[in-house]
Each structure stands twice: as structure tokens, then as C-alpha cells.
Amino acid sequence: MSSSHCFENPPALDPAGGGGKVVDDFGGQKAYVAGSADSKAAIVLISDAFGFEAPNLRKIADKVASSGYYVVVPDFLHGDPYDSSNPNNPGMWLQSHDPQKAFEEAKPVIAAIKEKGVSSIGAAGYCWGAKVVVELAKVHEIQAAVLSHPSLLTVDDIKEVKCPISILGAEIDRSSPPELLKQFEQIDHFVKIFPGVAHGWTVRYNNDDAAAVTSAKEALQDMKNWFNKYLN
């Protein structure tokens, strides 16, 4: 399910942010890319409702790229991230941003990565993006997956996953409460609940909050460890 948590604490978007570059057509999608295209392993990062211009998401992309991965962050929201100043119901935004559509759009992106000679691909999704990653994981499009504070997921979704999947959840989360994520763990997948943090903490944290930064860094390291284990 999704909740208001998915649309709270919006970041200040920066289209020019990050140390990588924005390309207009990567497998049919505008995308932020970082790292060497000669890498044999790649990671696709799929954003939450605030899109691929979120500064912390691009920081994550750059840090993952610095570990030797080729990183692609597609704009599956097509320049239309959720606008928290708009009084429209978040449900209306979700109706026009179906994760299933993004899943179909992700297939050509992955094909474009493979054309570069990449031998293994992982994907990480945040909130809304986690649903897209799970759909990719159901059909052997990727070799490993990481979900951070996921939304819109069910136990049946997780049962269909075909690759190793790590789920990083928040103690305070109406979209994916710990009791739901613990059910996912019973299906032989790794689940970790971060205490004292709320939905969105990995990409929408306050840089002036030392505890929040520490938790986000821990989640990033967990993600990199997971991909290092299954993609290298």
C-alpha cells in the first residue's frame, strides 16, 4: 500500500545536481548516469515519487558508481514528480504514474545496459520505485534487488521474486510497517528494520541531522554490500 508518508518531506530538486551526467535517451528514457560504461556490473536506481532530480538520490548514484558500478537513474516520472504544493489527492498522482508502466519502460533501459557489455545488473528502488524493481525481479531481468522503504507491495509480490532481494525498512512507516516486512522475511529474503527512522529516510533525510545521515549511510552500505555479494 501507499500512504501520506510517501509524499511527505519533499526534497529541493536539482536538475544539474550530481557528479554524473544527464542523457536524453537511454533505452528510450531520460536518465542520470554515473560511473564507467566499461564496468561489467550495473545498477539501476528507481526513484520515489519525487523523481530522478532528488539531490540525495544522485549522491547515492555517485557513491555506488565510485564502487565500480555503472549506474543509471531513469526518469520514469517523465518530468512530472509529485508536487507537494498541489492540493490534488496523491491518489490522482498515482493513477497517472502506474509502476506497471514504468516496469515496461525499464525493460529497454536494461537492454541498453546489456548492449554495453555489462554481465550483471542489479536494481534498487525507493518507495514507489520499489514496486518497479519487484516487477523486474519477478521476470529474471535483474540478478539482485534492494528495496528501501517500499510501498505498493504485497506478500504475493515477494513470493514471485526470482533473484536475491534485500528489504530495508523503517521502524516508523505506514506504507510498509515492520510487521508487513517481517512477513516478507518469512519467504526467505533478507529484511532489516532501521530503528528510529521514518519512511523515506534513505533519500529524504536532513543533512543537518547527524543521526539521520548515519542511518542513511548505513542503508547505502548495506545496499552496496548486497550488490557486491550477488553481482561480482
mmCIF file of N, CA and C in Angstrom, residues 82-169:
data_model
loop_
_atom_site.group_PDB
_atom_site.id
_atom_site.type_symbol
_atom_site.label_atom_id
_atom_site.label_comp_id
_atom_site.label_asym_id
_atom_site.label_seq_id
_atom_site.Cartn_x
_atom_site.Cartn_y
_atom_site.Cartn_z
ATOM 1 N N TYR A 82 5.903 14.140 -8.014
ATOM 2 C CA TYR A 82 4.811 14.605 -7.172
ATOM 3 C C TYR A 82 5.103 16.015 -6.673
ATOM 4 N N ASP A 83 4.120 16.883 -6.788
ATOM 5 C CA ASP A 83 4.236 18.275 -6.358
ATOM 6 C C ASP A 83 3.467 18.437 -5.052
ATOM 7 N N SER A 84 4.194 18.571 -3.960
ATOM 8 C CA SER A 84 3.547 18.635 -2.647
ATOM 9 C C SER A 84 2.739 19.906 -2.450
ATOM 10 N N SER A 85 2.947 20.913 -3.303
ATOM 11 C CA SER A 85 2.174 22.152 -3.181
ATOM 12 C C SER A 85 0.839 22.062 -3.906
ATOM 13 N N ASN A 86 0.666 21.005 -4.677
ATOM 14 C CA ASN A 86 -0.575 20.811 -5.417
ATOM 15 C C ASN A 86 -1.611 20.164 -4.503
ATOM 16 N N PRO A 87 -2.784 20.751 -4.384
ATOM 17 C CA PRO A 87 -3.786 20.199 -3.467
ATOM 18 C C PRO A 87 -4.412 18.894 -3.946
ATOM 19 N N ASN A 88 -4.116 18.475 -5.167
ATOM 20 C CA ASN A 88 -4.702 17.235 -5.670
ATOM 21 C C ASN A 88 -4.331 16.060 -4.774
ATOM 22 N N ASN A 89 -5.251 15.133 -4.674
ATOM 23 C CA ASN A 89 -5.043 13.934 -3.877
ATOM 24 C C ASN A 89 -3.869 13.133 -4.428
ATOM 25 N N PRO A 90 -2.966 12.648 -3.547
ATOM 26 C CA PRO A 90 -1.875 11.795 -4.039
ATOM 27 C C PRO A 90 -2.361 10.611 -4.862
ATOM 28 N N GLY A 91 -3.574 10.149 -4.563
ATOM 29 C CA GLY A 91 -4.127 9.038 -5.331
ATOM 30 C C GLY A 91 -4.259 9.371 -6.803
ATOM 31 N N MET A 92 -4.553 10.628 -7.118
ATOM 32 C CA MET A 92 -4.651 11.043 -8.517
ATOM 33 C C MET A 92 -3.284 10.972 -9.186
ATOM 34 N N TRP A 93 -2.242 11.359 -8.437
ATOM 35 C CA TRP A 93 -0.886 11.275 -8.993
ATOM 36 C C TRP A 93 -0.533 9.820 -9.273
ATOM 37 N N LEU A 94 -0.861 8.939 -8.345
ATOM 38 C CA LEU A 94 -0.544 7.523 -8.527
ATOM 39 C C LEU A 94 -1.270 6.932 -9.730
ATOM 40 N N GLN A 95 -2.491 7.380 -9.971
ATOM 41 C CA GLN A 95 -3.242 6.865 -11.117
ATOM 42 C C GLN A 95 -2.548 7.181 -12.431
ATOM 43 N N SER A 96 -1.870 8.307 -12.494
ATOM 44 C CA SER A 96 -1.199 8.688 -13.737
ATOM 45 C C SER A 96 0.279 8.298 -13.750
ATOM 46 N N HIS A 97 0.734 7.629 -12.705
ATOM 47 C CA HIS A 97 2.124 7.164 -12.629
ATOM 48 C C HIS A 97 2.117 5.710 -12.147
ATOM 49 N N ASP A 98 1.651 4.858 -13.014
ATOM 50 C CA ASP A 98 1.491 3.442 -12.682
ATOM 51 C C ASP A 98 2.856 2.746 -12.688
ATOM 52 N N PRO A 99 3.257 2.117 -11.585
ATOM 53 C CA PRO A 99 4.532 1.393 -11.586
ATOM 54 C C PRO A 99 4.610 0.308 -12.661
ATOM 55 N N GLN A 100 3.468 -0.237 -13.046
ATOM 56 C CA GLN A 100 3.476 -1.259 -14.093
ATOM 57 C C GLN A 100 3.951 -0.672 -15.425
ATOM 58 N N LYS A 101 3.572 0.564 -15.697
ATOM 59 C CA LYS A 101 4.040 1.235 -16.915
ATOM 60 C C LYS A 101 5.552 1.453 -16.843
ATOM 61 N N ALA A 102 6.027 1.864 -15.677
ATOM 62 C CA ALA A 102 7.468 2.061 -15.507
ATOM 63 C C ALA A 102 8.218 0.743 -15.658
ATOM 64 N N PHE A 103 7.622 -0.341 -15.203
ATOM 65 C CA PHE A 103 8.234 -1.663 -15.376
ATOM 66 C C PHE A 103 8.443 -1.976 -16.853
ATOM 67 N N GLU A 104 7.435 -1.698 -17.665
ATOM 68 C CA GLU A 104 7.570 -1.952 -19.106
ATOM 69 C C GLU A 104 8.632 -1.040 -19.712
ATOM 70 N N GLU A 105 8.696 0.199 -19.228
ATOM 71 C CA GLU A 105 9.699 1.139 -19.738
ATOM 72 C C GLU A 105 11.111 0.765 -19.283
ATOM 73 N N ALA A 106 11.196 0.048 -18.182
ATOM 74 C CA ALA A 106 12.511 -0.337 -17.664
ATOM 75 C C ALA A 106 13.174 -1.415 -18.515
ATOM 76 N N LYS A 107 12.393 -2.225 -19.187
ATOM 77 C CA LYS A 107 12.974 -3.321 -19.975
ATOM 78 C C LYS A 107 13.922 -2.814 -21.059
ATOM 79 N N PRO A 108 13.546 -1.804 -21.863
ATOM 80 C CA PRO A 108 14.508 -1.280 -22.841
ATOM 81 C C PRO A 108 15.724 -0.619 -22.194
ATOM 82 N N VAL A 109 15.551 -0.048 -21.009
ATOM 83 C CA VAL A 109 16.690 0.530 -20.295
ATOM 84 C C VAL A 109 17.695 -0.569 -19.957
ATOM 85 N N ILE A 110 17.197 -1.678 -19.449
ATOM 86 C CA ILE A 110 18.082 -2.794 -19.112
ATOM 87 C C ILE A 110 18.723 -3.366 -20.368
ATOM 88 N N ALA A 111 17.958 -3.432 -21.452
ATOM 89 C CA ALA A 111 18.522 -3.911 -22.719
ATOM 90 C C ALA A 111 19.659 -3.002 -23.182
ATOM 91 N N ALA A 112 19.491 -1.690 -23.004
ATOM 92 C CA ALA A 112 20.533 -0.738 -23.401
ATOM 93 C C ALA A 112 21.789 -0.910 -22.550
ATOM 94 N N ILE A 113 21.602 -1.243 -21.278
ATOM 95 C CA ILE A 113 22.758 -1.506 -20.413
ATOM 96 C C ILE A 113 23.494 -2.756 -20.892
ATOM 97 N N LYS A 114 22.741 -3.794 -21.214
ATOM 98 C CA LYS A 114 23.358 -5.045 -21.665
ATOM 99 C C LYS A 114 24.137 -4.845 -22.960
ATOM 100 N N GLU A 115 23.670 -3.940 -23.797
ATOM 101 C CA GLU A 115 24.365 -3.670 -25.061
ATOM 102 C C GLU A 115 25.766 -3.107 -24.836
ATOM 103 N N LYS A 116 26.017 -2.591 -23.634
ATOM 104 C CA LYS A 116 27.336 -2.053 -23.315
ATOM 105 C C LYS A 116 28.299 -3.144 -22.846
ATOM 106 N N GLY A 117 27.827 -4.384 -22.827
ATOM 107 C CA GLY A 117 28.678 -5.488 -22.412
ATOM 108 C C GLY A 117 28.623 -5.802 -20.935
ATOM 109 N N VAL A 118 27.672 -5.217 -20.238
ATOM 110 C CA VAL A 118 27.508 -5.480 -18.807
ATOM 111 C C VAL A 118 27.019 -6.914 -18.611
ATOM 112 N N SER A 119 27.627 -7.626 -17.675
ATOM 113 C CA SER A 119 27.280 -9.037 -17.475
ATOM 114 C C SER A 119 26.315 -9.274 -16.322
ATOM 115 N N SER A 120 26.206 -8.322 -15.398
ATOM 116 C CA SER A 120 25.273 -8.495 -14.284
ATOM 117 C C SER A 120 24.656 -7.148 -13.927
ATOM 118 N N ILE A 121 23.365 -7.193 -13.621
ATOM 119 C CA ILE A 121 22.608 -5.964 -13.354
ATOM 120 C C ILE A 121 21.797 -6.124 -12.076
ATOM 121 N N GLY A 122 21.877 -5.130 -11.225
ATOM 122 C CA GLY A 122 21.036 -5.065 -10.046
ATOM 123 C C GLY A 122 20.143 -3.844 -10.128
ATOM 124 N N ALA A 123 19.125 -3.804 -9.285
ATOM 125 C CA ALA A 123 18.233 -2.644 -9.256
ATOM 126 C C ALA A 123 17.846 -2.347 -7.818
ATOM 127 N N ALA A 124 17.761 -1.066 -7.509
ATOM 128 C CA ALA A 124 17.332 -0.619 -6.189
ATOM 129 C C ALA A 124 16.199 0.375 -6.360
ATOM 130 N N GLY A 125 15.154 0.206 -5.569
ATOM 131 C CA GLY A 125 14.005 1.091 -5.670
ATOM 132 C C GLY A 125 13.639 1.692 -4.334
ATOM 133 N N TYR A 126 13.147 2.911 -4.391
ATOM 134 C CA TYR A 126 12.780 3.665 -3.203
ATOM 135 C C TYR A 126 11.288 3.954 -3.238
ATOM 136 N N CYS A 127 10.563 3.509 -2.201
ATOM 137 C CA CYS A 127 9.125 3.765 -2.104
ATOM 138 C C CYS A 127 8.417 3.327 -3.387
ATOM 139 N N TRP A 128 7.889 4.247 -4.170
ATOM 140 C CA TRP A 128 7.212 3.941 -5.439
ATOM 141 C C TRP A 128 8.097 3.096 -6.340
ATOM 142 N N GLY A 129 9.375 3.422 -6.408
ATOM 143 C CA GLY A 129 10.292 2.701 -7.281
ATOM 144 C C GLY A 129 10.522 1.263 -6.875
ATOM 145 N N ALA A 130 10.284 0.940 -5.603
ATOM 146 C CA ALA A 130 10.478 -0.433 -5.144
ATOM 147 C C ALA A 130 9.515 -1.387 -5.846
ATOM 148 N N LYS A 131 8.312 -0.922 -6.111
ATOM 149 C CA LYS A 131 7.338 -1.755 -6.821
ATOM 150 C C LYS A 131 7.845 -2.088 -8.220
ATOM 151 N N VAL A 132 8.456 -1.124 -8.881
ATOM 152 C CA VAL A 132 9.009 -1.355 -10.221
ATOM 153 C C VAL A 132 10.122 -2.399 -10.156
ATOM 154 N N VAL A 133 10.980 -2.277 -9.153
ATOM 155 C CA VAL A 133 12.086 -3.226 -9.006
ATOM 156 C C VAL A 133 11.566 -4.639 -8.772
ATOM 157 N N VAL A 134 10.543 -4.779 -7.954
ATOM 158 C CA VAL A 134 9.989 -6.108 -7.701
ATOM 159 C C VAL A 134 9.451 -6.728 -8.986
ATOM 160 N N GLU A 135 8.798 -5.927 -9.810
ATOM 161 C CA GLU A 135 8.300 -6.463 -11.081
ATOM 162 C C GLU A 135 9.459 -6.950 -11.949
ATOM 163 N N LEU A 136 10.570 -6.221 -11.965
ATOM 164 C CA LEU A 136 11.750 -6.656 -12.715
ATOM 165 C C LEU A 136 12.313 -7.948 -12.137
ATOM 166 N N ALA A 137 12.265 -8.061 -10.809
ATOM 167 C CA ALA A 137 12.820 -9.240 -10.140
ATOM 168 C C ALA A 137 11.971 -10.489 -10.356
ATOM 169 N N LYS A 138 10.732 -10.304 -10.749
ATOM 170 C CA LYS A 138 9.848 -11.454 -10.990
ATOM 171 C C LYS A 138 10.149 -12.160 -12.309
ATOM 172 N N VAL A 139 10.810 -11.467 -13.229
ATOM 173 C CA VAL A 139 10.924 -11.994 -14.596
ATOM 174 C C VAL A 139 12.377 -12.106 -15.063
ATOM 175 N N HIS A 140 13.294 -12.265 -14.120
ATOM 176 C CA HIS A 140 14.706 -12.513 -14.443
ATOM 177 C C HIS A 140 15.366 -11.367 -15.214
ATOM 178 N N GLU A 141 14.862 -10.142 -15.077
ATOM 179 C CA GLU A 141 15.503 -9.009 -15.750
ATOM 180 C C GLU A 141 16.758 -8.554 -15.009
ATOM 181 N N ILE A 142 16.832 -8.853 -13.717
ATOM 182 C CA ILE A 142 17.961 -8.421 -12.894
ATOM 183 C C ILE A 142 18.463 -9.600 -12.070
ATOM 184 N N GLN A 143 19.678 -9.453 -11.546
ATOM 185 C CA GLN A 143 20.288 -10.534 -10.768
ATOM 186 C C GLN A 143 20.252 -10.302 -9.256
ATOM 187 N N ALA A 144 19.933 -9.102 -8.832
ATOM 188 C CA ALA A 144 19.824 -8.789 -7.404
ATOM 189 C C ALA A 144 18.996 -7.526 -7.247
ATOM 190 N N ALA A 145 18.315 -7.411 -6.099
ATOM 191 C CA ALA A 145 17.428 -6.266 -5.875
ATOM 192 C C ALA A 145 17.539 -5.777 -4.439
ATOM 193 N N VAL A 146 17.361 -4.474 -4.280
ATOM 194 C CA VAL A 146 17.290 -3.862 -2.953
ATOM 195 C C VAL A 146 16.089 -2.922 -2.938
ATOM 196 N N LEU A 147 15.256 -3.053 -1.916
ATOM 197 C CA LEU A 147 14.087 -2.189 -1.753
ATOM 198 C C LEU A 147 14.274 -1.365 -0.492
ATOM 199 N N SER A 148 14.156 -0.060 -0.606
ATOM 200 C CA SER A 148 14.245 0.813 0.559
ATOM 201 C C SER A 148 12.879 1.436 0.822
ATOM 202 N N HIS A 149 12.410 1.275 2.068
ATOM 203 C CA HIS A 149 11.076 1.724 2.482
ATOM 204 C C HIS A 149 10.069 1.580 1.335
ATOM 205 N N PRO A 150 9.807 0.324 0.920
ATOM 206 C CA PRO A 150 8.935 0.085 -0.243
ATOM 207 C C PRO A 150 7.484 0.439 0.026
ATOM 208 N N SER A 151 6.753 0.679 -1.056
ATOM 209 C CA SER A 151 5.304 0.860 -0.962
ATOM 210 C C SER A 151 4.647 0.071 -2.081
ATOM 211 N N LEU A 152 3.347 -0.101 -1.975
ATOM 212 C CA LEU A 152 2.536 -0.752 -3.007
ATOM 213 C C LEU A 152 2.831 -2.242 -3.153
ATOM 214 N N LEU A 153 3.481 -2.849 -2.167
ATOM 215 C CA LEU A 153 3.851 -4.258 -2.268
ATOM 216 C C LEU A 153 2.963 -5.143 -1.406
ATOM 217 N N THR A 154 2.847 -6.399 -1.825
ATOM 218 C CA THR A 154 2.123 -7.409 -1.066
ATOM 219 C C THR A 154 3.031 -8.617 -0.848
ATOM 220 N N VAL A 155 2.621 -9.486 0.043
ATOM 221 C CA VAL A 155 3.362 -10.726 0.264
ATOM 222 C C VAL A 155 3.394 -11.548 -1.016
ATOM 223 N N ASP A 156 2.302 -11.552 -1.761
ATOM 224 C CA ASP A 156 2.271 -12.308 -3.020
ATOM 225 C C ASP A 156 3.296 -11.775 -4.015
ATOM 226 N N ASP A 157 3.499 -10.455 -4.032
ATOM 227 C CA ASP A 157 4.539 -9.884 -4.898
ATOM 228 C C ASP A 157 5.893 -10.507 -4.583
ATOM 229 N N ILE A 158 6.237 -10.526 -3.319
ATOM 230 C CA ILE A 158 7.554 -11.003 -2.905
ATOM 231 C C ILE A 158 7.714 -12.493 -3.192
ATOM 232 N N LYS A 159 6.632 -13.239 -3.094
ATOM 233 C CA LYS A 159 6.700 -14.677 -3.369
ATOM 234 C C LYS A 159 7.122 -14.970 -4.805
ATOM 235 N N GLU A 160 6.876 -14.031 -5.711
ATOM 236 C CA GLU A 160 7.175 -14.263 -7.123
ATOM 237 C C GLU A 160 8.579 -13.821 -7.530
ATOM 238 N N VAL A 161 9.319 -13.235 -6.610
ATOM 239 C CA VAL A 161 10.652 -12.725 -6.932
ATOM 240 C C VAL A 161 11.598 -13.876 -7.262
ATOM 241 N N LYS A 162 12.423 -13.689 -8.302
ATOM 242 C CA LYS A 162 13.303 -14.751 -8.789
ATOM 243 C C LYS A 162 14.783 -14.499 -8.493
ATOM 244 N N CYS A 163 15.115 -13.431 -7.787
ATOM 245 C CA CYS A 163 16.523 -13.131 -7.512
ATOM 246 C C CYS A 163 16.686 -12.741 -6.049
ATOM 247 N N PRO A 164 17.922 -12.742 -5.538
ATOM 248 C CA PRO A 164 18.148 -12.317 -4.155
ATOM 249 C C PRO A 164 17.657 -10.888 -3.940
ATOM 250 N N ILE A 165 16.910 -10.697 -2.856
ATOM 251 C CA ILE A 165 16.324 -9.381 -2.612
ATOM 252 C C ILE A 165 16.522 -8.984 -1.154
ATOM 253 N N SER A 166 16.951 -7.753 -0.949
ATOM 254 C CA SER A 166 17.144 -7.195 0.380
ATOM 255 C C SER A 166 16.134 -6.071 0.578
ATOM 256 N N ILE A 167 15.470 -6.074 1.727
ATOM 257 C CA ILE A 167 14.433 -5.084 2.005
ATOM 258 C C ILE A 167 14.834 -4.294 3.243
ATOM 259 N N LEU A 168 15.037 -2.996 3.064
ATOM 260 C CA LEU A 168 15.456 -2.113 4.145
ATOM 261 C C LEU A 168 14.265 -1.260 4.556
ATOM 262 N N GLY A 169 13.747 -1.519 5.731
ATOM 263 C CA GLY A 169 12.532 -0.851 6.168
ATOM 264 C C GLY A 169 12.764 0.103 7.325
#
